[in-house]
Amino acid sequence: MPGGTDQTLRPFLWRAAKLYPDQEIVSRTHQGIERYTYSEYSDRIAQLANALDEYGIERGDRVGTFCWNHHRHFETYFSVPSIGAQLHTINPLLPDEHIQYIVDNADDQLIFVDPSLAPKLADAATDAPEFDGIDFVVMDDRESDALDATPYEAFIDGHGTTYEWPDLDETQPAGMCYTSGTTGNPKGVEYTQKMLWSHTMMTLTPQGLPMEDDDVVMPVVPMFHVNAWGMPFTATAAAAKHVYPGPSPDPKDLAHLIENEGVTITAGVPTVWLGLMEYVENNDIDLSSLDTLVVGGSAAPESMIRWFDNRGVEVLHAWGMTEMSPIGTVAHLKSELEEEDYETQLDHRAKQGLLIPGLEMRVIDENDEEVAWDGEEFGELWVRGPTVTTEYFKRPDATEEDFEDGWLKTGDVVTVDEEGYIKIVDRAKDVIKSGGEWISSVELENAIMAHEGVSEAAVVGVPHEKWQERPVAFVVPTTAAATETLDEEIMDLLRSEYPKWWLPDAIEYLDEIPKTATGKFSKKDIRDQYSDQSLVEATAPEDAAPDNE
Ligand code: ADP
């Protein structure tokens, strides 16, 4: 049959090591900055492959990692999938019971763990039958005090620097990641060789997160979170220089890596960049090497895009999901918008953006109809494509709920404008239904957070007898806020922007908004811990529905 070899990761590595043997890989570890070349990388991943063979890892076996972003973790990225095994990156920020569930569900054989995370893994593994028979390798040249583990350097030492990489089928599972599961147990997503190959090629296009061989790429988004948005693979395919910021990097570490290594493109969630912005404001840092800053995972605030624009750094706002390998949209400016004024351009760039090539989408409203692309109507975003999974691992119940005819029902509620830019207005589970109509909790949160006396705000729907649900705002005031007048000020702000029936029935003050393991507001915890029907019963307005406007 015509068509050549299957779509697998191996050729990316082969090309990078052969054509760019001297390209650098830089890594911040607890021992300082370490650096080596693609050529040495290629030798070490062959050593790792030989070591995995000797240990007894076979095709189809799952190998776990419990690690931050560094060169050893990157070695597992190509080595494990290229021998035909499956790399399962475990999020170390999850609660112990989720880690136990995940390790058991995935049936991991061996887990690579960072020295700084070994105590956390030891806690999860102690007296947990889920960990029976699992061995550990600590990402270091010495043993761990916390865990009985072979040091990584001893594990690969003495093994050959060449390996007969097998021809793999593109349907071979190569990676695995669990979504953090804001409700119930985490759900596993498997990435086949073809999904990772496709994601690499799709994100390499100018409409994705393009890179070239003169780029210096620093993924700040953790490598335990959906393969650091695929960047270790993309950067290798582009033969770019890699920079890994290591365990728990703070804004100072990131600023100095950018400056010292000449980082040109980096990626992470908004909170990381808020920290960097504050550090740069107060210190003498040269960001001039930086061309592109990718922001995703949560919405990029417009003020952040402006701040970086003023310093000559292009912000690319991206949206994605674990189920999508993960990049789905990037807010590139269409060429026809290049003549528009800055504010019009910003309106588009601050949205989640345009689908990357290779994907298709629909937006479906409550009546199962596709919504108009007018930037107003909203519905649930459905997507499909070669990078989008069609099932959850060993979870037929969840698969049935979230997939239909090959489409992933993302659970994100969006509008689409005339240009095709999507904007997320809510999670389907968080959208508030009042009198049969939807209220966007995200819009209310953003409006409330724009008040200078507010540092965080989350709005949830509280059940209501007459109106089904009514919004209640949970607000963390800044230390400087004048709390006695804050209620009224927030309500005035909302009144000026939103219809009366959107206004929260109550504003409650908290010291902190509960967060998920990926740093997002956990609406489930807010509902469980704080939301109480009495908050809305007495106060709901008579006209909490659009008809009565
Ligand atoms: P989790 O955080 O639950 O582990 P994911 O990382 O897969 O799972 O999160 C995917 C979800 O994160 C999306 O469905 C969407 O709700 C949210 N998200 C991702 N990127 C953005 C963005 N740029 N703006 C707003 N929300 C985003």
mmCIF file of C-alpha atoms in Angstrom, residues 6 40 46 100 106 161 200 203 223 262 274 292 458 464 534 546:
data_model
loop_
_atom_site.group_PDB
_atom_site.id
_atom_site.type_symbol
_atom_site.label_atom_id
_atom_site.label_comp_id
_atom_site.label_asym_id
_atom_site.label_seq_id
_atom_site.Cartn_x
_atom_site.Cartn_y
_atom_site.Cartn_z
ATOM 1 C CA ASP A 6 3.671 5.482 9.892
ATOM 2 C CA GLU A 40 24.585 13.886 23.756
ATOM 3 C CA ALA A 46 19.538 5.336 23.658
ATOM 4 C CA GLN A 100 -3.217 6.351 43.920
ATOM 5 C CA ALA A 106 -2.905 3.305 34.340
ATOM 6 C CA THR A 161 24.642 4.789 23.226
ATOM 7 C CA THR A 200 3.657 18.486 16.470
ATOM 8 C CA THR A 203 1.386 23.395 16.010
ATOM 9 C CA MET A 223 5.807 18.700 31.516
ATOM 10 C CA GLY A 262 18.181 34.385 25.109
ATOM 11 C CA LEU A 274 1.598 37.969 36.396
ATOM 12 C CA THR A 292 6.520 35.326 21.710
ATOM 13 C CA ALA A 458 -15.590 33.324 41.491
ATOM 14 C CA HIS A 464 -33.250 28.439 43.499
ATOM 15 C CA SER A 534 -30.225 30.563 52.012
ATOM 16 C CA PRO A 546 -34.683 38.046 30.637
#
